[in-house]
XYZ file of C-alpha atoms in Angstrom:
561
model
C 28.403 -7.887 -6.298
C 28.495 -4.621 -4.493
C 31.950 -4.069 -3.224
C 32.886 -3.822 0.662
C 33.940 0.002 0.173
C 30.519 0.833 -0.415
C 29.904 -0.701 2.405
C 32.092 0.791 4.562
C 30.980 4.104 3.068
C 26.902 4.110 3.545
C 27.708 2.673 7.166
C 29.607 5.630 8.466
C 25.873 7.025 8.983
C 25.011 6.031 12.918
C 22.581 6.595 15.951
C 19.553 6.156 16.699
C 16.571 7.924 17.174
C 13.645 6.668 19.487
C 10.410 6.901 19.024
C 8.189 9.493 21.295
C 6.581 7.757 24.239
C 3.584 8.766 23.438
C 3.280 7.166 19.982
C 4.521 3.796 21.323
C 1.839 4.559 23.922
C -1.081 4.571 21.191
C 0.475 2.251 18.638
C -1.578 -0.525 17.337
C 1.366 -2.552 16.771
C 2.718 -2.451 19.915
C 4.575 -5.607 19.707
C 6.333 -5.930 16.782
C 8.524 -8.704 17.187
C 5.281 -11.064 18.602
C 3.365 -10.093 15.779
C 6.117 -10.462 13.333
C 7.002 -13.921 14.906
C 3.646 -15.090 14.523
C 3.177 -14.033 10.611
C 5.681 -15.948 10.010
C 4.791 -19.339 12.039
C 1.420 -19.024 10.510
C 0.796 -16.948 7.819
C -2.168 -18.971 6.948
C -3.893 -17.870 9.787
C -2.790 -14.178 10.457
C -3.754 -13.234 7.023
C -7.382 -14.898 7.753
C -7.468 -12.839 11.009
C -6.991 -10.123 8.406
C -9.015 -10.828 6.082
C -11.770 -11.413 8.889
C -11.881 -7.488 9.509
C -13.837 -7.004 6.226
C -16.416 -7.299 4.172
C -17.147 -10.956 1.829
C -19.902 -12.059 -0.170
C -18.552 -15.637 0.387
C -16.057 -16.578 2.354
C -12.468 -18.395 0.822
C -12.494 -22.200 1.207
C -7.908 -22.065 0.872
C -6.290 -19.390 2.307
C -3.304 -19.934 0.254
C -2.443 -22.363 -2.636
C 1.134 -22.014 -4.139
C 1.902 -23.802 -7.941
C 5.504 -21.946 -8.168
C 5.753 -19.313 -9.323
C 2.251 -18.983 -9.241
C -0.230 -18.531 -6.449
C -3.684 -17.354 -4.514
C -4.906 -16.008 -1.571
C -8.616 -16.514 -0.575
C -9.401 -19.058 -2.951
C -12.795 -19.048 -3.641
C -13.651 -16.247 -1.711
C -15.703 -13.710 -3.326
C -15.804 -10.059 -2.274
C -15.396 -6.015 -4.018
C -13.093 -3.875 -2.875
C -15.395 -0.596 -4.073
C -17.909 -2.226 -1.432
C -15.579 -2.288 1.071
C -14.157 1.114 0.248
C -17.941 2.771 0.812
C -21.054 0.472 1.476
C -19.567 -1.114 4.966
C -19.414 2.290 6.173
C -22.643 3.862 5.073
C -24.760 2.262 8.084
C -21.985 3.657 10.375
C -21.237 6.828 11.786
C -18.581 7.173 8.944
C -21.816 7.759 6.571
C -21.161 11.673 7.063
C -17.293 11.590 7.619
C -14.846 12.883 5.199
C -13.469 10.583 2.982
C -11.789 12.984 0.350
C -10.159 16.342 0.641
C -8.912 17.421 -2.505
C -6.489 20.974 -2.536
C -6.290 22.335 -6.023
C -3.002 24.371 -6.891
C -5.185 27.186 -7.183
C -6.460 27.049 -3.604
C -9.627 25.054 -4.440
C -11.127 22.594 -2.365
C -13.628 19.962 -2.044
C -14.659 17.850 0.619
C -16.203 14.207 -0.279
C -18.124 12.259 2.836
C -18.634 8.781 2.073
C -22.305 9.078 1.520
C -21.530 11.866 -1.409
C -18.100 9.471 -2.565
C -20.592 6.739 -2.754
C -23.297 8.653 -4.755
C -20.965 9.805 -7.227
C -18.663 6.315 -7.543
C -22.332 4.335 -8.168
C -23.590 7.507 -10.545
C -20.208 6.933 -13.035
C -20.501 2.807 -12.689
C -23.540 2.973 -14.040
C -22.168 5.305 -16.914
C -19.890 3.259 -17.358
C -22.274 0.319 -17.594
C -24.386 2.654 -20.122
C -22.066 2.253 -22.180
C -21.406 -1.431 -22.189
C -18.914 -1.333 -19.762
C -18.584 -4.274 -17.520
C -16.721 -6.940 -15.780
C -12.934 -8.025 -17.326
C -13.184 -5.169 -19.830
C -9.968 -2.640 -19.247
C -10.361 1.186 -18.834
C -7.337 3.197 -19.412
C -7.565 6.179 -16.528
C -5.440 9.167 -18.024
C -6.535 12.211 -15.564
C -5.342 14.811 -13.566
C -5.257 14.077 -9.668
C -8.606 14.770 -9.083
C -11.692 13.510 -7.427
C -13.183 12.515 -10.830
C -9.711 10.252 -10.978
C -10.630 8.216 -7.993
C -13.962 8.058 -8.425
C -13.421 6.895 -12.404
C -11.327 3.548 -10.093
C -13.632 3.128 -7.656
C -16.198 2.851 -10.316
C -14.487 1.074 -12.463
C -13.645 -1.834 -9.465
C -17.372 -1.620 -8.670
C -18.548 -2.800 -11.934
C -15.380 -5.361 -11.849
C -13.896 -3.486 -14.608
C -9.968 -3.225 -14.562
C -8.570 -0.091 -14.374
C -5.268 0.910 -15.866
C -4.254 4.583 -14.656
C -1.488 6.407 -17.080
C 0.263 9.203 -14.624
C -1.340 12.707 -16.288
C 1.071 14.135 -18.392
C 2.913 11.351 -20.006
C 4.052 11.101 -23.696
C 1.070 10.183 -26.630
C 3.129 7.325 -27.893
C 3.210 6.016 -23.793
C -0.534 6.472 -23.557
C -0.945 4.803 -26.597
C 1.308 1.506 -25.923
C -0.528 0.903 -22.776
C -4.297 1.295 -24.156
C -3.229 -1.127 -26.686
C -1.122 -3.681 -24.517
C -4.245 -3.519 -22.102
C -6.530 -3.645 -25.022
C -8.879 -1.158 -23.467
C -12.405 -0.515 -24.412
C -12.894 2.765 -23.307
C -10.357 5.812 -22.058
C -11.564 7.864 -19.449
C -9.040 11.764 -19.689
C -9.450 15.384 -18.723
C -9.440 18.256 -20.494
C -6.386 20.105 -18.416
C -4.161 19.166 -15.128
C -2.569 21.732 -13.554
C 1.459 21.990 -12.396
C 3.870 24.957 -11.519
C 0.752 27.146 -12.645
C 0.721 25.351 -16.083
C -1.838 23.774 -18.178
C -0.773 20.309 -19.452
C -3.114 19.473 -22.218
C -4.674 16.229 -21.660
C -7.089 15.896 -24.022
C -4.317 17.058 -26.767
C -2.476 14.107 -25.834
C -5.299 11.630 -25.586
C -6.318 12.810 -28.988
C -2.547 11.777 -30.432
C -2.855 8.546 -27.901
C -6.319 6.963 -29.862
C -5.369 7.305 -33.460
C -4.857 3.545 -34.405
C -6.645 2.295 -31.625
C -9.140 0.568 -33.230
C -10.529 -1.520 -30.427
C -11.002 1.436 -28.108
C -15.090 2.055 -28.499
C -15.343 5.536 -25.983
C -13.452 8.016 -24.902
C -14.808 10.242 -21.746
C -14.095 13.351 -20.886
C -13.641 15.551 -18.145
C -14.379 18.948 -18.937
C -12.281 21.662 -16.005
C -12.025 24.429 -19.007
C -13.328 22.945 -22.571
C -16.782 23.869 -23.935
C -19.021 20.826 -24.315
C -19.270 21.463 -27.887
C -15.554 21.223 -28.311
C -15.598 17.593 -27.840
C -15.168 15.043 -30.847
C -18.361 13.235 -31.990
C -18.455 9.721 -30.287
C -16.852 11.517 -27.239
C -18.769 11.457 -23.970
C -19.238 13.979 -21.362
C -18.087 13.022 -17.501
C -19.841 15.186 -15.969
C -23.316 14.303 -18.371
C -22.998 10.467 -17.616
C -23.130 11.387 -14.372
C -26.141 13.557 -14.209
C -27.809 11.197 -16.506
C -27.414 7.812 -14.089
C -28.732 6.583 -10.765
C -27.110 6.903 -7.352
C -27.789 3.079 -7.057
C -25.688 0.181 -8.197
C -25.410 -2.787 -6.771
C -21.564 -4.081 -6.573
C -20.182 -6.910 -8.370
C -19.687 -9.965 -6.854
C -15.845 -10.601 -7.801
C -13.374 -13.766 -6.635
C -10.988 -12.869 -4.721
C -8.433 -13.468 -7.234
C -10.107 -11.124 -9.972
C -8.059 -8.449 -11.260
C -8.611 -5.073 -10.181
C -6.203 -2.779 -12.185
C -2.992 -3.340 -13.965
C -0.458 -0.309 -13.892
C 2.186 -0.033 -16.143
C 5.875 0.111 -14.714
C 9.112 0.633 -15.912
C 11.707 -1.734 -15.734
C 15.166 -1.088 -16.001
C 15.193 -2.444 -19.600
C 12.968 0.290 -20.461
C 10.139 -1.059 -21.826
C 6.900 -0.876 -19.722
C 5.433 -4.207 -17.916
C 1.686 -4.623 -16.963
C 1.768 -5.064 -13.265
C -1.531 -6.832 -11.934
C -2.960 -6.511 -8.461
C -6.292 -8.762 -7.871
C -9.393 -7.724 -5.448
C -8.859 -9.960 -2.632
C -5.487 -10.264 -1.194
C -4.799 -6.330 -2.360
C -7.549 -5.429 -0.386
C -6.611 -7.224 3.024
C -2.781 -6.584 2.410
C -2.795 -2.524 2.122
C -5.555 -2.247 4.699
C -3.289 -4.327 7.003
C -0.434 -2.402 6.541
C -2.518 1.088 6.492
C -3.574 0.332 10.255
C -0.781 -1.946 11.651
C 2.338 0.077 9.808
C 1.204 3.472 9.180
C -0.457 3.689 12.414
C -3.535 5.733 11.224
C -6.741 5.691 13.846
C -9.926 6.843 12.908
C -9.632 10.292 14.316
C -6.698 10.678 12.034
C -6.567 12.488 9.054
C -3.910 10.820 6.491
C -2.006 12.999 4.088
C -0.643 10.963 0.813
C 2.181 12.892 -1.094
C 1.984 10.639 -4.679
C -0.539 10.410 -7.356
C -2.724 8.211 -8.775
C -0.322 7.135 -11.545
C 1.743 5.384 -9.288
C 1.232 2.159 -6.983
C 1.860 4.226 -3.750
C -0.978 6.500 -5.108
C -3.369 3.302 -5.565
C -2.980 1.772 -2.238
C -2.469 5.370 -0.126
C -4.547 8.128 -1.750
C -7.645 5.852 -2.590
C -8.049 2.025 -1.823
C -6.988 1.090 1.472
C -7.569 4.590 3.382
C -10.827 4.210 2.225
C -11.156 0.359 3.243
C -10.292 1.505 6.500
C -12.698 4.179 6.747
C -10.530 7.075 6.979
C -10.158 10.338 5.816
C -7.407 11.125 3.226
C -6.063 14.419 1.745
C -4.443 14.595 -1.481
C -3.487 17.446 -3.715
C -3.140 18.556 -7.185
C 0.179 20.160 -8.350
C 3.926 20.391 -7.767
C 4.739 20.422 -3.792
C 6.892 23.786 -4.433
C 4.612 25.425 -6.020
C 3.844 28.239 -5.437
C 6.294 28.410 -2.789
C 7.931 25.384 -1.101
C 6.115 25.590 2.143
C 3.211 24.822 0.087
C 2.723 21.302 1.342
C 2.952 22.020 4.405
C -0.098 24.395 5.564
C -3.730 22.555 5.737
C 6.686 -0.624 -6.338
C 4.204 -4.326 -4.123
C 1.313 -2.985 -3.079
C 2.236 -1.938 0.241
C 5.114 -1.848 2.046
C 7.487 -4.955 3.278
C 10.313 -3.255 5.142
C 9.781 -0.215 7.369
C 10.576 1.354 10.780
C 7.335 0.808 13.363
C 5.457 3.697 15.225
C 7.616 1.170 18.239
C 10.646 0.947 16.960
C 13.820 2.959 17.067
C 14.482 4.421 13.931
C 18.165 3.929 12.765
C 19.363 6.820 9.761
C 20.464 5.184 6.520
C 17.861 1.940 7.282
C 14.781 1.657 5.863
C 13.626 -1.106 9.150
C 12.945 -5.029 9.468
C 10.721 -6.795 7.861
C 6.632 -6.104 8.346
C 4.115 -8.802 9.189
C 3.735 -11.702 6.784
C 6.920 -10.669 4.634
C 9.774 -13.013 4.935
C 12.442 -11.027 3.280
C 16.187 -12.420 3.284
C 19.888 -11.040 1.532
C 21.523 -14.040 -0.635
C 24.077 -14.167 -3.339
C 23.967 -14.839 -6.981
C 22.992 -18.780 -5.930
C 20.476 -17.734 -3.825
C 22.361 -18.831 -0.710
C 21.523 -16.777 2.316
C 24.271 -14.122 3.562
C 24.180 -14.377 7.354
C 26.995 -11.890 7.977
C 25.923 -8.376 9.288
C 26.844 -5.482 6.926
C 26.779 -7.817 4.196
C 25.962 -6.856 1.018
C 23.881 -8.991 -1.028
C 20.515 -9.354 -3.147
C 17.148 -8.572 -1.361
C 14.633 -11.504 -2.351
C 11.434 -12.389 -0.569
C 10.858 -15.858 -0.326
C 7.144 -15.934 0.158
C 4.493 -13.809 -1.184
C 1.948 -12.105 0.745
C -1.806 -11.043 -0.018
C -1.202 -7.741 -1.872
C 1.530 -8.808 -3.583
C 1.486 -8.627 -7.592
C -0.035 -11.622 -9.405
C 1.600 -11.580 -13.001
C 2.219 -8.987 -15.994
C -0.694 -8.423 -18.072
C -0.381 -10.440 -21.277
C 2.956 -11.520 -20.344
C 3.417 -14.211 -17.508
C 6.905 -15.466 -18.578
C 7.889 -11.950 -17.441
C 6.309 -12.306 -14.370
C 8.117 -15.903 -13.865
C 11.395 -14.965 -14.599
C 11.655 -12.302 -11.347
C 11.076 -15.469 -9.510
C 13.756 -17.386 -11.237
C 16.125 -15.087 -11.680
C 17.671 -16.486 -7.958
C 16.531 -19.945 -7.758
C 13.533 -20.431 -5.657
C 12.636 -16.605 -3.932
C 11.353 -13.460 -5.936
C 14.379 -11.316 -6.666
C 13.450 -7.237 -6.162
C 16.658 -6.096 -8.125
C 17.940 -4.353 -5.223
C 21.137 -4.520 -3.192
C 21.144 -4.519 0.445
C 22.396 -5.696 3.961
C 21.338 -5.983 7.362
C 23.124 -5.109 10.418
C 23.210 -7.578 13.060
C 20.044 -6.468 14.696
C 18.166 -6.844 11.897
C 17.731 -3.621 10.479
C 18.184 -3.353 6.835
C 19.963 -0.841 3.876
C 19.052 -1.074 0.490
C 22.044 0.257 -1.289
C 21.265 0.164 -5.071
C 19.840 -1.577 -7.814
C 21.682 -4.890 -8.415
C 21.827 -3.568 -12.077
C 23.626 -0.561 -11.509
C 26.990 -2.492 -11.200
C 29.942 -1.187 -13.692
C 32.318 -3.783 -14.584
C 35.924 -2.077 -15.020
C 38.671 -4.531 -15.625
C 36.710 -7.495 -14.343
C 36.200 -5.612 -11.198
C 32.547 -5.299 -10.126
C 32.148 -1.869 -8.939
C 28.787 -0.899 -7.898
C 27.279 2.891 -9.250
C 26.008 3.586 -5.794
C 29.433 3.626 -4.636
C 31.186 5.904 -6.888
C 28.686 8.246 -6.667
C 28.264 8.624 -2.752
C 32.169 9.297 -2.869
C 31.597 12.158 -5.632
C 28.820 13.807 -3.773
C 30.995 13.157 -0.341
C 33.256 16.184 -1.806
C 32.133 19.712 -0.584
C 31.609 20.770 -3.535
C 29.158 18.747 -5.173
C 25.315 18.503 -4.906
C 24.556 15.625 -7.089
C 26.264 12.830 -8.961
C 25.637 9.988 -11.870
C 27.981 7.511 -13.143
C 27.641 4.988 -16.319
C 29.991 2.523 -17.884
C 31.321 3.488 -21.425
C 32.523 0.152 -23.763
C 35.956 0.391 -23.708
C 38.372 -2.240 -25.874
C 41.177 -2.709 -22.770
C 38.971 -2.472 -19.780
C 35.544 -3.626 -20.563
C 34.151 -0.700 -19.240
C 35.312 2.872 -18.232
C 33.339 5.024 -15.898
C 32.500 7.840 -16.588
C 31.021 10.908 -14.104
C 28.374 13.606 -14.525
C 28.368 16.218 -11.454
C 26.123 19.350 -10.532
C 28.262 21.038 -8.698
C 26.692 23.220 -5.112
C 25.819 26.880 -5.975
C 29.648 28.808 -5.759
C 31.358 26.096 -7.662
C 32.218 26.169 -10.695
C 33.369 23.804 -13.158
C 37.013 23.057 -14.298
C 40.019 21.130 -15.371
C 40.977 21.585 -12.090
C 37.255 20.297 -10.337
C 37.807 17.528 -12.748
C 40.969 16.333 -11.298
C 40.192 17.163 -7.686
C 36.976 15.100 -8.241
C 39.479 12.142 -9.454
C 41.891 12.419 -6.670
C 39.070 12.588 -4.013
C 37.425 9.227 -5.601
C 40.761 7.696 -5.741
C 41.515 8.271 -1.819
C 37.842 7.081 -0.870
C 37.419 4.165 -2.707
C 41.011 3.057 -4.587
C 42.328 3.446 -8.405
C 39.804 1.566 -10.357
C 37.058 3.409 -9.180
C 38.116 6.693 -10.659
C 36.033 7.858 -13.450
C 37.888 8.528 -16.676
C 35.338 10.815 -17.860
C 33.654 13.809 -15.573
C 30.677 15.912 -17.011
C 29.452 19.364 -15.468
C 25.948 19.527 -15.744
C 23.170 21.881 -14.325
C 20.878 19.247 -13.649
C 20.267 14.677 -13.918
C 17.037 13.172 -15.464
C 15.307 11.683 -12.565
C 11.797 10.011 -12.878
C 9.052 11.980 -11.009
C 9.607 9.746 -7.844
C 13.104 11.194 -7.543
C 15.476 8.515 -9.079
C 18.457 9.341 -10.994
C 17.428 8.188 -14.739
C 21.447 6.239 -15.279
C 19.896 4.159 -18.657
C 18.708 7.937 -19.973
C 22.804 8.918 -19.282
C 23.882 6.183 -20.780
C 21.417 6.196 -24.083
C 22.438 9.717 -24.347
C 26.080 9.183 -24.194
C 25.981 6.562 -26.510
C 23.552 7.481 -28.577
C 21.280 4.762 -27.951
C 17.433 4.555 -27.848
C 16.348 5.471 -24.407
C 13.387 2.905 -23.817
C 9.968 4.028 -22.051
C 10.809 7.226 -20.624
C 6.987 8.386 -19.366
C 8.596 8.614 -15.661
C 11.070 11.366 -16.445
C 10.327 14.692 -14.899
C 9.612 17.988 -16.606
């Protein structure tokens, strides 16, 4: 368990910071705690009320039916979420909105209006259906953050396909495990993505990826630079599938509890788990939580900073803005390139903690718990830790609509996260909450070094590294040792002046020593320019660690450049 001086340490951050009268003015949640209260009494009914808002072919006969771990929302409700993304708007005066804004690193742009989204989405579903394409067969998604990438999931959900999107730029031999785990019939890649003014060769990679995948009958490509006669035999053009097919195509009819795309995560064993996410309760979840939590109206224009690769990406670039009617910007490249004002001139489905457009935001907490989330902190027994400034493990005890309904291919996997702690799905994380409710998440529960039976937690010995003035960032790992179990052991990037020394080694120790005690000193401290982090900004420990012991790394796809 995390230890009380990490505690101590992460809680030395205070204030508050109100929110601008205005924005509590115009909030659509204005009432957080009612609404809250009330998801919780009934969740039943609030998620109907939800659910209400959009469009279904048939409407559910059970909201909810739970056969632990197991469950569904909508049950026998039938409905599309590509249909909901476009059709429901095109009798509206969305029809000639924006939908789309694309930036290209270049400078490029494009604008997409949901009559033009909606030509092009039902012009590649019936491509797709061209080539025998249809519903429960898996397309892998492996292309640059484009508009051809949303439109390939949007027409993928509207022929009830399921998508599988690989983040552009990841290994062959990652590509490759996750068309074959998803058994995929047909691989939809670029020719080039763009980053820091690079080309990262796509279709180079895709070509690697295939090569003993047997089952996989097409492979399409989006051409930004390759000559059509450059492509393989059997290889289709994106842009010729298009021309070639109608702007109409009627949408699926799928149950609510269809799946819509599985996207491949890493865990912290390493090895890659097919997350599912179904039509229905994704749909009413994210589109909840884009109007209620994010706060966007319909004037607004909504700027997503993540990719298509990842969850966030799903829910925020394409699906639920789009559900919602909205218009949504997204952009192709690194966000300091070329210069680092760049972006600033023009691992659930959603969330289930955050801070309110209402509510006073409090440094160092992520915020309570949003509607229909009942989210608690218990110990290793999965008794609940009532004390304020606790630490414990974050579980939620129920799920809600958009939350993940198994791993592809592998459901014991799925059923162990909710057995791990008896009775509640554990998230791997550590956290507290203060006695107003507000919550920290500290760490992963699995960062925890165990140095002469003394649980010490990563997080810890690393905030009291980089609490020195002279360092920037910090790591820490456990080494096997014979005596102690486990020794830790330190690697630092020191702030631009400093340099490293015998001497920064042993200040480092005696600083650890006087913040957090003896056994938390690591034995070991390693200068380094730089730490592996995955592309979402996570220090990569298990990478350290494989490294220093010269073990095999696992899945390593999220690492960045």
């Amino acid at each position: 368990m995390v230890q009380q001086g990490q505690i101590d340490h992460l809680l030395q951050e205070s204030g508050e910071i109100p929110p601008p009268p205005h924005v509590v003015e115009q909030a659509t949640m204005s009432d957080y705690d009612g609404v809250y209260a009330r998801s919780i009494a009934d969740p039943e009914g609030f998620w109907a009320e939800a659910a209400e808002e959009l469009h279904w072919f048939r409407k559910w006969d059970d909201v909810f039916q739970w056969d632990y771990p197991n469950f569904r929302w909508f049950v026998g409700g039938q409905t599309n979420i590509a249909y909901n993304a476009l059709d429901r708007h095109l009798n509206t005066e969305r029809r000639n909105k924006a939908a789309l804004i694309w930036l290209g690193e270049d400078g490029t742009e494009q604008v997409y209006t949901y009559a033009r989204l909606a030509q092009q989405v039902n012009r590649f579903a019936n491509g797709l259906k061209s080539l025998g394409v249809g519903k429960g067969d898996r397309v892998v998604i492996y292309m640059p953050l484009t508009p051809e990438g949303a439109i390939s999931m949007l027409a993928c959900a509207r022929i009830g396909a399921i998508h599988s999107v690989v983040y552009a730029g990841f290994s062959v031999g990652s590509l490759r495990d996750r068309i074959q785990d998803a058994d995929a019939k047909a691989l939809i890649t670029g020719d080039y993505g763009y980053r820091r003014g690079n080309r990262v060769d796509l279709k180079g990679i895709a070509d690697e990826a295939v090569v003993g995948c047997d089952r996989l009958e097409h492979v399409i490509v989006f051409r930004r630079e390759l000559a059509r006669e450059d492509l393989r035999d059997g290889e289709t053009d994106f842009d010729e599938l298009m021309a070639n097919n109608s702007i109409d195509c009627p949408a699926e009819v799928m149950d609510a509890e269809d799946p819509l795309y599985i996207l491949y995560t890493s865990g912290t064993t390493g090895t890659p788990k097919g997350v599912v996410h179904v039509h229905g309760g994704y749909m009413v979840g994210t589109h909840y939580h884009f109007k209620n939590f994010w706060d966007v109206k319909d004037k607004d224009v909504f700027w997503c900073m993540s990719d298509i690769g990842w969850v966030v990406g799903h829910s925020y670039i394409v699906y639920a803005p789009l559900v919602a009617g909205a218009t949504t910007v997204f952009r192709e490249g690194a966000p300091d390139f070329p210069h680092n004002a760049i972006f600033y001139e023009t691992e659930t489905g959603g969330p289930c903690l955050g801070t309110t457009a209402t509510m006073t935001t409090r440094p160092g907490r992520v915020g309570k718990p949003l509607p229909g989330a009942v989210m608690d902190i218990v110990d290793r027994e999965g008794e609940p830790i009532e004390e304020p400034d606790k630490g414990g493990f974050l579980v939620i005890r129920r799920p809600f609509p958009h939350f993940s309904r198994t791993v592809w291919g592998n459901p014991d996997r799925f059923a162990d996260t909710w057995n791990q702690i008896p009775g509640v799905y554990s998230s791997g994380d550590v956290a507290l909450r203060d006695a107003d409710g507000y919550y920290m998440v500290v760490g992963r529960a699995d960062d925890v070094l165990n140095v002469a039976g003394h649980r010490i937690g990563s997080a810890e010995v690393e905030s009291a590294l980089v609490s020195h003035p002279e360092v920037a960032e910090a790591a820490v790992i456990g080494k096997p040792d014979e005596l102690r179990g486990e020794v830790i052991k330190g690697f630092v990037t020191l702030r631009m002046g400093s340099e490293g020394s015998d001497r920064m080694v042993n200040d480092l120790q005696l600083h650890v020593r006087r913040e957090l005690g003896p056994i938390a000193v690591p034995s070991e401290i390693e200068f380094t320019p730089t730490l592996p982090k995955t592309r979402s900004g996570k220090i990569m420990r298990r990478l350290l660690k494989a490294q220093e012991l010269g073990l095999d790394p696992g899945d390593i796809t999220t690492l960045e450049d």
